[in-house]
């Protein structure tokens, strides 16, 4: 097979490739489970963790083991995601709420009850289990524990919650 000559691409698969992987201890300090981790796209040496203890912590991957920044997310944090530009962080909660945070400070920009914003086909209070921003940072895919999902348009001062598989007629728009 042809080998990729792009120096920015590393293909893991051979024993030599796997032997070259280095593991760095980054986070040790949450009480309970680390529910989610994400690499900071603006600062590749930083990692965010979200713990059962309700805290979101930014760590340096230098191996020192102390958080650089810590913020309280409340009860029931489940998952997190960075926007592609690294300016926003989304945190999904057991309550079905998505928190949008300023990435630099981890301060809350907006709390979104997705089912309430959507207006009907999503059940309220169902845990958010996965989040993913698109490449533009303008849309956020939200997956729920009951097998449903929604896409949030988060740009331009509007939140549009569109249930996955629905029609545009069933979407609800709310101004931030």
CSV table of N, CA, C and O in Angstrom, one decimal, residues 43-93:
chain,number,residue,atom,x,y,z
A,43,UNK,N,-4.9,26.0,21.9
A,43,UNK,CA,-3.8,25.7,22.7
A,43,UNK,C,-3.6,24.2,22.8
A,43,UNK,O,-4.1,23.6,23.8
A,44,UNK,N,-2.9,23.6,21.9
A,44,UNK,CA,-2.8,22.1,21.9
A,44,UNK,C,-2.2,21.5,23.1
A,44,UNK,O,-2.3,20.3,23.3
A,45,UNK,N,-1.5,22.3,23.9
A,45,UNK,CA,-1.0,21.7,25.2
A,45,UNK,C,-2.0,21.7,26.3
A,45,UNK,O,-1.7,21.2,27.4
A,46,UNK,N,-3.2,22.2,26.1
A,46,UNK,CA,-4.2,22.2,27.1
A,46,UNK,C,-5.3,21.2,26.8
A,46,UNK,O,-5.7,20.9,25.7
A,47,UNK,N,-5.8,20.6,27.9
A,47,UNK,CA,-6.9,19.6,27.9
A,47,UNK,C,-8.0,20.0,28.9
A,47,UNK,O,-7.6,20.5,30.0
A,48,UNK,N,-9.2,19.9,28.5
A,48,UNK,CA,-10.3,20.1,29.4
A,48,UNK,C,-10.8,18.8,29.9
A,48,UNK,O,-10.9,17.9,29.1
A,49,UNK,N,-11.2,18.7,31.2
A,49,UNK,CA,-11.8,17.5,31.7
A,49,UNK,C,-13.1,17.9,32.4
A,49,UNK,O,-13.2,19.0,32.9
A,50,UNK,N,-14.1,17.0,32.4
A,50,UNK,CA,-15.3,17.2,33.1
A,50,UNK,C,-15.6,16.0,34.0
A,50,UNK,O,-15.5,14.9,33.5
A,51,UNK,N,-15.8,16.3,35.3
A,51,UNK,CA,-15.8,15.2,36.2
A,51,UNK,C,-17.2,15.1,36.9
A,51,UNK,O,-18.0,16.0,36.9
A,52,UNK,N,-17.4,13.9,37.5
A,52,UNK,CA,-18.6,13.6,38.3
A,52,UNK,C,-18.7,14.6,39.4
A,52,UNK,O,-19.8,14.8,39.9
A,53,UNK,N,-17.6,15.2,39.8
A,53,UNK,CA,-17.6,16.1,41.0
A,53,UNK,C,-18.2,17.5,40.6
A,53,UNK,O,-18.3,18.4,41.4
A,54,UNK,N,-18.6,17.6,39.3
A,54,UNK,CA,-19.3,18.9,38.9
A,54,UNK,C,-18.3,19.9,38.4
A,54,UNK,O,-18.7,21.0,38.0
A,55,UNK,N,-17.0,19.6,38.3
A,55,UNK,CA,-16.0,20.6,37.9
A,55,UNK,C,-15.6,20.4,36.5
A,55,UNK,O,-15.5,19.2,36.0
A,56,UNK,N,-15.3,21.5,35.8
A,56,UNK,CA,-14.6,21.4,34.5
A,56,UNK,C,-13.2,22.1,34.7
A,56,UNK,O,-13.1,23.1,35.3
A,57,UNK,N,-12.2,21.3,34.3
A,57,UNK,CA,-10.8,21.8,34.6
A,57,UNK,C,-10.0,21.8,33.3
A,57,UNK,O,-10.1,20.9,32.5
A,58,UNK,N,-9.2,22.9,33.2
A,58,UNK,CA,-8.2,23.0,32.1
A,58,UNK,C,-6.9,22.6,32.7
A,58,UNK,O,-6.5,23.1,33.7
A,59,UNK,N,-6.3,21.7,32.0
A,59,UNK,CA,-5.0,21.2,32.4
A,59,UNK,C,-3.9,21.4,31.3
A,59,UNK,O,-4.3,21.4,30.2
A,60,UNK,N,-2.7,21.6,31.7
A,60,UNK,CA,-1.6,21.6,30.8
A,60,UNK,C,-1.1,20.2,30.6
A,60,UNK,O,-1.0,19.5,31.6
A,61,UNK,N,-0.8,19.8,29.4
A,61,UNK,CA,-0.3,18.4,29.2
A,61,UNK,C,1.2,18.3,29.5
A,61,UNK,O,1.8,17.4,29.0
A,62,UNK,N,1.7,19.2,30.2
A,62,UNK,CA,3.1,19.2,30.5
A,62,UNK,C,3.4,18.1,31.6
A,62,UNK,O,4.6,17.9,32.0
A,63,UNK,N,2.4,17.5,32.2
A,63,UNK,CA,2.6,16.5,33.1
A,63,UNK,C,2.8,16.9,34.6
A,63,UNK,O,3.0,16.1,35.5
A,64,UNK,N,2.6,18.2,34.8
A,64,UNK,CA,2.7,18.8,36.2
A,64,UNK,C,1.6,18.2,37.1
A,64,UNK,O,1.8,18.0,38.2
A,65,UNK,N,0.4,18.1,36.5
A,65,UNK,CA,-0.7,17.5,37.2
A,65,UNK,C,-1.6,18.5,38.0
A,65,UNK,O,-2.4,18.1,38.8
A,66,UNK,N,-1.4,19.8,37.8
A,66,UNK,CA,-2.2,20.8,38.5
A,66,UNK,C,-3.1,21.5,37.5
A,66,UNK,O,-2.7,21.8,36.4
A,67,UNK,N,-4.4,21.7,37.8
A,67,UNK,CA,-5.3,22.4,36.9
A,67,UNK,C,-4.9,23.8,36.7
A,67,UNK,O,-4.5,24.5,37.7
A,68,UNK,N,-4.9,24.3,35.5
A,68,UNK,CA,-4.6,25.7,35.2
A,68,UNK,C,-5.8,26.6,35.5
A,68,UNK,O,-5.7,27.7,35.9
A,69,UNK,N,-7.0,26.0,35.3
A,69,UNK,CA,-8.3,26.8,35.5
A,69,UNK,C,-9.4,25.8,35.9
A,69,UNK,O,-9.4,24.6,35.4
A,70,UNK,N,-10.2,26.2,36.8
A,70,UNK,CA,-11.3,25.3,37.2
A,70,UNK,C,-12.6,26.1,37.4
A,70,UNK,O,-12.6,27.2,37.8
A,71,UNK,N,-13.7,25.5,36.9
A,71,UNK,CA,-15.0,26.1,37.0
A,71,UNK,C,-16.0,25.0,37.4
A,71,UNK,O,-15.9,23.9,37.1
A,72,UNK,N,-17.0,25.5,38.2
A,72,UNK,CA,-18.1,24.6,38.7
A,72,UNK,C,-19.2,24.5,37.6
A,72,UNK,O,-19.7,25.6,37.2
A,73,UNK,N,-19.6,23.4,37.2
A,73,UNK,CA,-20.7,23.2,36.2
A,73,UNK,C,-22.0,22.8,36.8
A,73,UNK,O,-23.0,22.7,36.2
A,74,UNK,N,-22.0,22.5,38.1
A,74,UNK,CA,-23.3,22.0,38.8
A,74,UNK,C,-23.4,20.5,38.7
A,74,UNK,O,-22.5,19.8,38.3
A,75,UNK,N,-24.6,20.1,39.1
A,75,UNK,CA,-24.8,18.6,39.2
A,75,UNK,C,-25.0,18.0,37.9
A,75,UNK,O,-25.7,18.6,37.0
A,76,UNK,N,-24.5,16.8,37.7
A,76,UNK,CA,-24.8,16.0,36.5
A,76,UNK,C,-24.1,16.4,35.2
A,76,UNK,O,-24.7,16.2,34.2
A,77,UNK,N,-22.8,16.8,35.2
A,77,UNK,CA,-22.2,17.0,34.0
A,77,UNK,C,-21.9,15.7,33.2
A,77,UNK,O,-21.6,14.7,33.9
A,78,UNK,N,-22.1,15.6,31.9
A,78,UNK,CA,-22.1,14.4,31.2
A,78,UNK,C,-21.0,14.4,30.1
A,78,UNK,O,-20.3,13.4,29.9
A,79,UNK,N,-20.9,15.5,29.3
A,79,UNK,CA,-20.0,15.6,28.2
A,79,UNK,C,-19.6,17.0,27.8
A,79,UNK,O,-20.3,17.9,28.3
A,80,UNK,N,-18.6,17.2,27.1
A,80,UNK,CA,-18.2,18.5,26.6
A,80,UNK,C,-17.6,18.5,25.3
A,80,UNK,O,-17.2,17.4,24.8
A,81,UNK,N,-17.5,19.6,24.6
A,81,UNK,CA,-17.0,19.8,23.3
A,81,UNK,C,-16.5,21.2,23.1
A,81,UNK,O,-17.1,22.1,23.6
A,82,UNK,N,-15.4,21.3,22.4
A,82,UNK,CA,-14.9,22.7,22.0
A,82,UNK,C,-15.4,23.0,20.6
A,82,UNK,O,-15.6,22.1,19.7
A,83,UNK,N,-15.7,24.3,20.3
A,83,UNK,CA,-15.9,24.7,19.0
A,83,UNK,C,-14.6,24.6,18.2
A,83,UNK,O,-13.5,24.6,18.8
A,84,UNK,N,-14.6,24.5,16.9
A,84,UNK,CA,-13.4,24.4,16.1
A,84,UNK,C,-12.5,25.5,16.3
A,84,UNK,O,-11.2,25.3,16.2
A,85,UNK,N,-13.0,26.7,16.5
A,85,UNK,CA,-12.1,27.9,16.7
A,85,UNK,C,-11.6,28.0,18.1
A,85,UNK,O,-10.8,28.9,18.4
A,86,UNK,N,-12.1,27.1,19.0
A,86,UNK,CA,-11.6,27.1,20.4
A,86,UNK,C,-12.2,28.2,21.2
A,86,UNK,O,-11.7,28.4,22.4
A,87,UNK,N,-13.1,29.0,20.7
A,87,UNK,CA,-13.7,30.1,21.5
A,87,UNK,C,-14.8,29.7,22.4
A,87,UNK,O,-15.1,30.4,23.4
A,88,UNK,N,-15.5,28.6,22.1
A,88,UNK,CA,-16.7,28.2,22.9
A,88,UNK,C,-16.4,26.8,23.4
A,88,UNK,O,-15.8,26.0,22.7
A,89,UNK,N,-17.0,26.5,24.5
A,89,UNK,CA,-17.1,25.1,25.1
A,89,UNK,C,-18.5,24.8,25.4
A,89,UNK,O,-19.2,25.7,25.9
A,90,UNK,N,-19.0,23.7,24.9
A,90,UNK,CA,-20.4,23.3,25.3
A,90,UNK,C,-20.3,22.1,26.3
A,90,UNK,O,-19.4,21.3,26.2
A,91,UNK,N,-21.1,22.2,27.3
A,91,UNK,CA,-21.2,21.2,28.4
A,91,UNK,C,-22.6,20.6,28.4
A,91,UNK,O,-23.5,21.4,28.5
A,92,UNK,N,-22.7,19.3,28.3
A,92,UNK,CA,-24.1,18.7,28.4
A,92,UNK,C,-24.3,18.2,29.8
A,92,UNK,O,-23.4,17.6,30.4
A,93,UNK,N,-25.5,18.4,30.3
A,93,UNK,CA,-25.9,18.0,31.6
A,93,UNK,C,-26.9,16.9,31.7
A,93,UNK,O,-27.7,16.7,30.7
